[in-house]
mmCIF file with all atom_site columns, C-alpha atoms in Angstrom:
data_model
loop_
_atom_site.group_PDB
_atom_site.id
_atom_site.type_symbol
_atom_site.label_atom_id
_atom_site.label_alt_id
_atom_site.label_comp_id
_atom_site.label_asym_id
_atom_site.label_entity_id
_atom_site.label_seq_id
_atom_site.pdbx_PDB_ins_code
_atom_site.Cartn_x
_atom_site.Cartn_y
_atom_site.Cartn_z
_atom_site.occupancy
_atom_site.B_iso_or_equiv
_atom_site.pdbx_formal_charge
_atom_site.auth_seq_id
_atom_site.auth_comp_id
_atom_site.auth_asym_id
_atom_site.auth_atom_id
_atom_site.pdbx_PDB_model_num
ATOM 1   C CA . MET A 1 1   ? -49.909 39.357  -153.049 1.00 54.00 ? 175 MET A CA 1
ATOM 2   C CA . ASN A 1 2   ? -48.185 35.354  -154.367 1.00 72.00 ? 176 ASN A CA 1
ATOM 3   C CA . ALA A 1 3   ? -45.062 35.670  -151.543 1.00 73.00 ? 177 ALA A CA 1
ATOM 4   C CA . LYS A 1 4   ? -48.063 36.092  -148.612 1.00 74.00 ? 178 LYS A CA 1
ATOM 5   C CA . ILE A 1 5   ? -50.387 33.582  -150.318 1.00 70.00 ? 179 ILE A CA 1
ATOM 6   C CA . SER A 1 6   ? -46.975 31.236  -150.020 1.00 61.00 ? 180 SER A CA 1
ATOM 7   C CA . THR A 1 7   ? -46.533 32.068  -146.473 1.00 65.00 ? 181 THR A CA 1
ATOM 8   C CA . VAL A 1 8   ? -49.414 32.076  -145.083 1.00 59.00 ? 182 VAL A CA 1
ATOM 9   C CA . LEU A 1 9   ? -49.583 28.021  -146.316 1.00 52.00 ? 183 LEU A CA 1
ATOM 10  C CA . ARG A 1 10  ? -46.793 27.515  -145.041 1.00 59.00 ? 184 ARG A CA 1
ATOM 11  C CA . ASP A 1 11  ? -46.889 28.323  -141.824 1.00 60.00 ? 185 ASP A CA 1
ATOM 12  C CA . VAL A 1 12  ? -50.627 27.738  -141.125 1.00 61.00 ? 186 VAL A CA 1
ATOM 13  C CA . VAL A 1 13  ? -52.604 26.209  -143.148 1.00 54.00 ? 187 VAL A CA 1
ATOM 14  C CA . GLY A 1 14  ? -49.700 22.637  -143.924 1.00 52.00 ? 188 GLY A CA 1
ATOM 15  C CA . PRO A 1 15  ? -49.287 22.299  -140.253 1.00 54.00 ? 189 PRO A CA 1
ATOM 16  C CA . MET A 1 16  ? -51.934 21.554  -140.104 1.00 51.00 ? 190 MET A CA 1
ATOM 17  C CA . PHE A 1 17  ? -51.998 18.402  -142.437 1.00 56.00 ? 191 PHE A CA 1
ATOM 18  C CA . ARG A 1 18  ? -48.848 17.286  -140.396 1.00 56.00 ? 192 ARG A CA 1
ATOM 19  C CA . ARG A 1 19  ? -48.102 14.434  -138.206 1.00 53.00 ? 193 ARG A CA 1
ATOM 20  C CA . PRO A 1 20  ? -47.502 14.364  -136.192 1.00 61.00 ? 194 PRO A CA 1
ATOM 21  C CA . LYS A 1 21  ? -43.948 12.581  -136.073 1.00 78.00 ? 195 LYS A CA 1
ATOM 22  C CA . GLY A 1 22  ? -44.400 8.598   -134.594 1.00 92.00 ? 196 GLY A CA 1
ATOM 23  C CA . LEU A 1 23  ? -42.094 7.329   -132.505 1.00 96.00 ? 197 LEU A CA 1
ATOM 24  C CA . GLN A 1 24  ? -40.106 3.141   -132.388 1.00 97.00 ? 198 GLN A CA 1
ATOM 25  C CA . VAL A 1 25  ? -37.022 2.282   -131.425 1.00 98.00 ? 199 VAL A CA 1
ATOM 26  C CA . ALA A 1 26  ? -34.421 0.905   -132.834 1.00 98.00 ? 200 ALA A CA 1
ATOM 27  C CA . ALA A 1 27  ? -31.492 -1.377  -132.235 1.00 98.00 ? 201 ALA A CA 1
ATOM 28  C CA . LEU A 1 28  ? -27.888 -0.903  -132.801 1.00 98.00 ? 202 LEU A CA 1
ATOM 29  C CA . CYS A 1 29  ? -26.708 -4.501  -132.664 1.00 98.00 ? 203 CYS A CA 1
ATOM 30  C CA . HIS A 1 30  ? -22.047 -4.735  -132.464 1.00 97.00 ? 204 HIS A CA 1
ATOM 31  C CA . ARG A 1 31  ? -19.530 -6.585  -131.283 1.00 97.00 ? 205 ARG A CA 1
ATOM 32  C CA . PRO A 1 32  ? -16.076 -6.708  -131.120 1.00 95.00 ? 206 PRO A CA 1
ATOM 33  C CA . THR A 1 33  ? -13.588 -7.729  -133.656 1.00 93.00 ? 207 THR A CA 1
ATOM 34  C CA . LYS A 1 34  ? -10.974 -10.090 -133.108 1.00 92.00 ? 208 LYS A CA 1
ATOM 35  C CA . THR A 1 35  ? -9.002  -7.044  -134.363 1.00 93.00 ? 209 THR A CA 1
ATOM 36  C CA . GLY A 1 36  ? -10.200 -5.128  -131.168 1.00 91.00 ? 210 GLY A CA 1
ATOM 37  C CA . SER A 1 37  ? -13.354 -3.446  -133.588 1.00 94.00 ? 211 SER A CA 1
ATOM 38  C CA . LYS A 1 38  ? -16.405 -3.122  -133.895 1.00 96.00 ? 212 LYS A CA 1
ATOM 39  C CA . GLU A 1 39  ? -18.827 -4.579  -135.995 1.00 97.00 ? 213 GLU A CA 1
ATOM 40  C CA . VAL A 1 40  ? -22.798 -3.942  -136.032 1.00 98.00 ? 214 VAL A CA 1
ATOM 41  C CA . LEU A 1 41  ? -26.062 -6.152  -137.982 1.00 98.00 ? 215 LEU A CA 1
ATOM 42  C CA . LEU A 1 42  ? -27.839 -5.367  -140.679 1.00 98.00 ? 216 LEU A CA 1
ATOM 43  C CA . VAL A 1 43  ? -31.004 -5.780  -141.486 1.00 98.00 ? 217 VAL A CA 1
ATOM 44  C CA . THR A 1 44  ? -32.794 -5.975  -144.831 1.00 98.00 ? 218 THR A CA 1
ATOM 45  C CA . SER A 1 45  ? -36.212 -4.864  -145.067 1.00 95.00 ? 219 SER A CA 1
ATOM 46  C CA . ARG A 1 46  ? -39.665 -6.543  -145.423 1.00 90.00 ? 220 ARG A CA 1
ATOM 47  C CA . GLY A 1 47  ? -40.092 -4.381  -147.915 1.00 82.00 ? 221 GLY A CA 1
ATOM 48  C CA . THR A 1 48  ? -38.080 -2.523  -149.796 1.00 88.00 ? 222 THR A CA 1
ATOM 49  C CA . GLY A 1 49  ? -35.385 -4.921  -148.822 1.00 94.00 ? 223 GLY A CA 1
ATOM 50  C CA . ARG A 1 50  ? -33.375 -1.115  -147.751 1.00 95.00 ? 224 ARG A CA 1
ATOM 51  C CA . TRP A 1 51  ? -30.311 -2.192  -145.729 1.00 98.00 ? 225 TRP A CA 1
ATOM 52  C CA . ILE A 1 52  ? -31.637 -1.405  -141.908 1.00 98.00 ? 226 ILE A CA 1
ATOM 53  C CA . LEU A 1 53  ? -30.840 -1.140  -138.080 1.00 98.00 ? 227 LEU A CA 1
ATOM 54  C CA . PRO A 1 54  ? -33.709 -4.056  -136.285 1.00 98.00 ? 228 PRO A CA 1
ATOM 55  C CA . LYS A 1 55  ? -37.041 -0.876  -134.990 1.00 97.00 ? 229 LYS A CA 1
ATOM 56  C CA . GLY A 1 56  ? -39.614 -1.550  -133.967 1.00 97.00 ? 230 GLY A CA 1
ATOM 57  C CA . TRP A 1 57  ? -42.355 0.895   -131.941 1.00 96.00 ? 231 TRP A CA 1
ATOM 58  C CA . PRO A 1 58  ? -42.544 0.962   -128.369 1.00 97.00 ? 232 PRO A CA 1
ATOM 59  C CA . MET A 1 59  ? -43.976 -1.861  -126.982 1.00 97.00 ? 233 MET A CA 1
ATOM 60  C CA . ARG A 1 60  ? -46.838 -2.322  -123.746 1.00 96.00 ? 234 ARG A CA 1
ATOM 61  C CA . GLY A 1 61  ? -44.772 -3.463  -119.874 1.00 97.00 ? 235 GLY A CA 1
ATOM 62  C CA . LYS A 1 62  ? -41.187 -3.263  -121.922 1.00 97.00 ? 236 LYS A CA 1
ATOM 63  C CA . SER A 1 63  ? -38.652 0.100   -121.710 1.00 97.00 ? 237 SER A CA 1
ATOM 64  C CA . GLU A 1 64  ? -37.563 0.863   -124.831 1.00 97.00 ? 238 GLU A CA 1
ATOM 65  C CA . ALA A 1 65  ? -34.415 -0.041  -123.892 1.00 97.00 ? 239 ALA A CA 1
ATOM 66  C CA . GLU A 1 66  ? -36.258 -3.731  -123.491 1.00 97.00 ? 240 GLU A CA 1
ATOM 67  C CA . ALA A 1 67  ? -37.841 -3.119  -126.688 1.00 97.00 ? 241 ALA A CA 1
ATOM 68  C CA . ALA A 1 68  ? -35.000 -2.075  -128.992 1.00 97.00 ? 242 ALA A CA 1
ATOM 69  C CA . VAL A 1 69  ? -33.990 -5.876  -127.841 1.00 97.00 ? 243 VAL A CA 1
ATOM 70  C CA . GLN A 1 70  ? -36.776 -8.122  -128.169 1.00 97.00 ? 244 GLN A CA 1
ATOM 71  C CA . GLU A 1 71  ? -36.676 -6.692  -132.289 1.00 98.00 ? 245 GLU A CA 1
ATOM 72  C CA . ALA A 1 72  ? -32.619 -7.495  -132.338 1.00 98.00 ? 246 ALA A CA 1
ATOM 73  C CA . TRP A 1 73  ? -34.140 -10.783 -131.706 1.00 98.00 ? 247 TRP A CA 1
ATOM 74  C CA . GLU A 1 74  ? -37.759 -11.147 -134.017 1.00 98.00 ? 248 GLU A CA 1
ATOM 75  C CA . GLU A 1 75  ? -35.921 -9.617  -136.115 1.00 98.00 ? 249 GLU A CA 1
ATOM 76  C CA . ALA A 1 76  ? -31.923 -10.367 -136.189 1.00 98.00 ? 250 ALA A CA 1
ATOM 77  C CA . GLY A 1 77  ? -31.939 -13.458 -134.271 1.00 98.00 ? 251 GLY A CA 1
ATOM 78  C CA . VAL A 1 78  ? -29.925 -11.621 -130.790 1.00 97.00 ? 252 VAL A CA 1
ATOM 79  C CA . LYS A 1 79  ? -30.159 -14.450 -129.297 1.00 92.00 ? 253 LYS A CA 1
ATOM 80  C CA . ALA A 1 80  ? -28.095 -12.638 -125.471 1.00 81.00 ? 254 ALA A CA 1
ATOM 81  C CA . ALA A 1 81  ? -27.291 -9.545  -125.211 1.00 81.00 ? 255 ALA A CA 1
ATOM 82  C CA . ASN A 1 82  ? -26.146 -6.202  -123.422 1.00 92.00 ? 256 ASN A CA 1
ATOM 83  C CA . VAL A 1 83  ? -28.815 -3.294  -123.868 1.00 93.00 ? 257 VAL A CA 1
ATOM 84  C CA . GLN A 1 84  ? -27.378 0.943   -122.590 1.00 89.00 ? 258 GLN A CA 1
ATOM 85  C CA . GLU A 1 85  ? -29.770 2.035   -120.880 1.00 94.00 ? 259 GLU A CA 1
ATOM 86  C CA . ASP A 1 86  ? -29.778 5.234   -122.748 1.00 97.00 ? 260 ASP A CA 1
ATOM 87  C CA . PRO A 1 87  ? -30.328 5.895   -126.896 1.00 98.00 ? 261 PRO A CA 1
ATOM 88  C CA . ILE A 1 88  ? -27.353 6.778   -128.633 1.00 97.00 ? 262 ILE A CA 1
ATOM 89  C CA . GLY A 1 89  ? -28.198 8.917   -131.121 1.00 97.00 ? 263 GLY A CA 1
ATOM 90  C CA . SER A 1 90  ? -31.860 9.636   -132.759 1.00 98.00 ? 264 SER A CA 1
ATOM 91  C CA . TYR A 1 91  ? -32.486 9.493   -136.638 1.00 97.00 ? 265 TYR A CA 1
ATOM 92  C CA . ALA A 1 92  ? -35.830 10.341  -137.978 1.00 96.00 ? 266 ALA A CA 1
ATOM 93  C CA . TYR A 1 93  ? -37.835 9.468   -141.286 1.00 93.00 ? 267 TYR A CA 1
ATOM 94  C CA . ASP A 1 94  ? -40.446 9.319   -143.615 1.00 91.00 ? 268 ASP A CA 1
ATOM 95  C CA . LYS A 1 95  ? -42.784 5.390   -142.464 1.00 88.00 ? 269 LYS A CA 1
ATOM 96  C CA . VAL A 1 96  ? -45.029 4.448   -145.478 1.00 83.00 ? 270 VAL A CA 1
ATOM 97  C CA . LEU A 1 97  ? -47.995 3.129   -143.899 1.00 78.00 ? 271 LEU A CA 1
ATOM 98  C CA . GLY A 1 98  ? -50.423 -0.434  -144.891 1.00 76.00 ? 272 GLY A CA 1
ATOM 99  C CA . LYS A 1 99  ? -52.043 2.466   -147.492 1.00 78.00 ? 273 LYS A CA 1
ATOM 100 C CA . GLY A 1 100 ? -48.670 4.831   -148.725 1.00 79.00 ? 274 GLY A CA 1
ATOM 101 C CA . LEU A 1 101 ? -48.923 7.005   -146.165 1.00 81.00 ? 275 LEU A CA 1
ATOM 102 C CA . PRO A 1 102 ? -46.471 8.189   -145.054 1.00 85.00 ? 276 PRO A CA 1
ATOM 103 C CA . VAL A 1 103 ? -45.640 8.724   -141.201 1.00 88.00 ? 277 VAL A CA 1
ATOM 104 C CA . PRO A 1 104 ? -42.236 11.252  -140.142 1.00 93.00 ? 278 PRO A CA 1
ATOM 105 C CA . VAL A 1 105 ? -40.505 9.318   -137.872 1.00 95.00 ? 279 VAL A CA 1
ATOM 106 C CA . GLU A 1 106 ? -38.248 8.955   -134.858 1.00 97.00 ? 280 GLU A CA 1
ATOM 107 C CA . THR A 1 107 ? -36.082 6.934   -133.867 1.00 98.00 ? 281 THR A CA 1
ATOM 108 C CA . LEU A 1 108 ? -34.489 6.211   -131.136 1.00 98.00 ? 282 LEU A CA 1
ATOM 109 C CA . VAL A 1 109 ? -31.337 4.311   -131.589 1.00 98.00 ? 283 VAL A CA 1
ATOM 110 C CA . TYR A 1 110 ? -29.176 1.735   -129.097 1.00 98.00 ? 284 TYR A CA 1
ATOM 111 C CA . ALA A 1 111 ? -26.439 0.156   -128.580 1.00 97.00 ? 285 ALA A CA 1
ATOM 112 C CA . VAL A 1 112 ? -26.486 -4.002  -127.727 1.00 97.00 ? 286 VAL A CA 1
ATOM 113 C CA . GLU A 1 113 ? -24.134 -5.493  -127.251 1.00 96.00 ? 287 GLU A CA 1
ATOM 114 C CA . VAL A 1 114 ? -23.960 -9.405  -128.810 1.00 97.00 ? 288 VAL A CA 1
ATOM 115 C CA . GLU A 1 115 ? -23.462 -12.536 -126.791 1.00 94.00 ? 289 GLU A CA 1
ATOM 116 C CA . ASP A 1 116 ? -25.395 -14.893 -129.100 1.00 94.00 ? 290 ASP A CA 1
ATOM 117 C CA . LEU A 1 117 ? -27.317 -15.861 -132.664 1.00 96.00 ? 291 LEU A CA 1
ATOM 118 C CA . ALA A 1 118 ? -29.317 -17.500 -133.444 1.00 96.00 ? 292 ALA A CA 1
ATOM 119 C CA . ARG A 1 119 ? -30.029 -19.188 -136.916 1.00 94.00 ? 293 ARG A CA 1
ATOM 120 C CA . ASP A 1 120 ? -33.698 -19.150 -136.678 1.00 96.00 ? 294 ASP A CA 1
ATOM 121 C CA . PHE A 1 121 ? -36.277 -16.786 -135.888 1.00 97.00 ? 295 PHE A CA 1
ATOM 122 C CA . PRO A 1 122 ? -38.917 -15.488 -135.961 1.00 97.00 ? 296 PRO A CA 1
ATOM 123 C CA . GLU A 1 123 ? -38.942 -13.390 -139.389 1.00 97.00 ? 297 GLU A CA 1
ATOM 124 C CA . ALA A 1 124 ? -35.340 -15.570 -140.155 1.00 96.00 ? 298 ALA A CA 1
ATOM 125 C CA . ASP A 1 125 ? -37.419 -16.703 -143.793 1.00 96.00 ? 299 ASP A CA 1
ATOM 126 C CA . GLU A 1 126 ? -38.246 -13.238 -144.246 1.00 96.00 ? 300 GLU A CA 1
ATOM 127 C CA . ARG A 1 127 ? -35.366 -10.983 -143.647 1.00 97.00 ? 301 ARG A CA 1
ATOM 128 C CA . THR A 1 128 ? -31.051 -11.075 -145.121 1.00 97.00 ? 302 THR A CA 1
ATOM 129 C CA . ARG A 1 129 ? -29.166 -9.654  -142.200 1.00 97.00 ? 303 ARG A CA 1
ATOM 130 C CA . LYS A 1 130 ? -25.090 -9.014  -142.293 1.00 98.00 ? 304 LYS A CA 1
ATOM 131 C CA . TRP A 1 131 ? -21.994 -7.902  -139.951 1.00 98.00 ? 305 TRP A CA 1
ATOM 132 C CA . VAL A 1 132 ? -20.007 -4.855  -141.489 1.00 98.00 ? 306 VAL A CA 1
ATOM 133 C CA . THR A 1 133 ? -17.355 -1.947  -140.398 1.00 97.00 ? 307 THR A CA 1
ATOM 134 C CA . PRO A 1 134 ? -19.295 0.834   -138.522 1.00 98.00 ? 308 PRO A CA 1
ATOM 135 C CA . GLN A 1 135 ? -17.912 2.775   -141.919 1.00 97.00 ? 309 GLN A CA 1
ATOM 136 C CA . GLU A 1 136 ? -19.691 -0.176  -144.707 1.00 98.00 ? 310 GLU A CA 1
ATOM 137 C CA . ALA A 1 137 ? -23.339 0.382   -143.062 1.00 98.00 ? 311 ALA A CA 1
ATOM 138 C CA . ALA A 1 138 ? -22.738 4.196   -142.829 1.00 98.00 ? 312 ALA A CA 1
ATOM 139 C CA . ASP A 1 139 ? -22.683 4.100   -146.622 1.00 98.00 ? 313 ASP A CA 1
ATOM 140 C CA . LEU A 1 140 ? -25.559 0.603   -146.677 1.00 98.00 ? 314 LEU A CA 1
ATOM 141 C CA . VAL A 1 141 ? -28.364 2.265   -145.325 1.00 98.00 ? 315 VAL A CA 1
ATOM 142 C CA . ALA A 1 142 ? -30.716 4.767   -146.381 1.00 95.00 ? 316 ALA A CA 1
ATOM 143 C CA . GLU A 1 143 ? -30.859 7.720   -143.879 1.00 96.00 ? 317 GLU A CA 1
ATOM 144 C CA . PRO A 1 144 ? -28.610 9.781   -143.299 1.00 97.00 ? 318 PRO A CA 1
ATOM 145 C CA . GLN A 1 145 ? -28.257 10.783  -139.689 1.00 97.00 ? 319 GLN A CA 1
ATOM 146 C CA . LEU A 1 146 ? -28.286 6.937   -139.299 1.00 98.00 ? 320 LEU A CA 1
ATOM 147 C CA . SER A 1 147 ? -25.564 7.191   -141.077 1.00 98.00 ? 321 SER A CA 1
ATOM 148 C CA . ARG A 1 148 ? -23.705 9.827   -139.822 1.00 97.00 ? 322 ARG A CA 1
ATOM 149 C CA . LEU A 1 149 ? -24.590 8.072   -136.130 1.00 97.00 ? 323 LEU A CA 1
ATOM 150 C CA . LEU A 1 150 ? -23.204 4.792   -137.725 1.00 98.00 ? 324 LEU A CA 1
ATOM 151 C CA . LYS A 1 151 ? -18.948 6.526   -138.695 1.00 97.00 ? 325 LYS A CA 1
ATOM 152 C CA . VAL A 1 152 ? -18.591 8.064   -135.475 1.00 95.00 ? 326 VAL A CA 1
ATOM 153 C CA . PHE A 1 153 ? -20.337 4.288   -133.193 1.00 92.00 ? 327 PHE A CA 1
#
């Protein structure tokens, strides 16, 4: 009987209380090195200080790729960039909102080739940015799916 109750709770009742996944867009900012390899740009999150890609919610009037570039400007100071219109992958994570409730989020990742960075940008006082190899970035981020994406980038 306990197995049946457990199954009903998991398969019937549980989904009624789950929130739908939110959608975010992220910029995998990169640049070539002198040796021909790539570096990627990470920023710290404002809340926990962990290493992340610049990301945010889609924006009315902008394509998802354009919104990713806007986030790259606001969070990392990316001034000039070329973005691919199609995402190169995605990853899922739980975003903790202001009231402490986690919301499942699917994040589409767009490759953004960086041509120039600004010293002063909207969130410059709230974040640290750092160029690293894709492998180093994979080791620094917390999300396993994002780490795998960075390893193959």
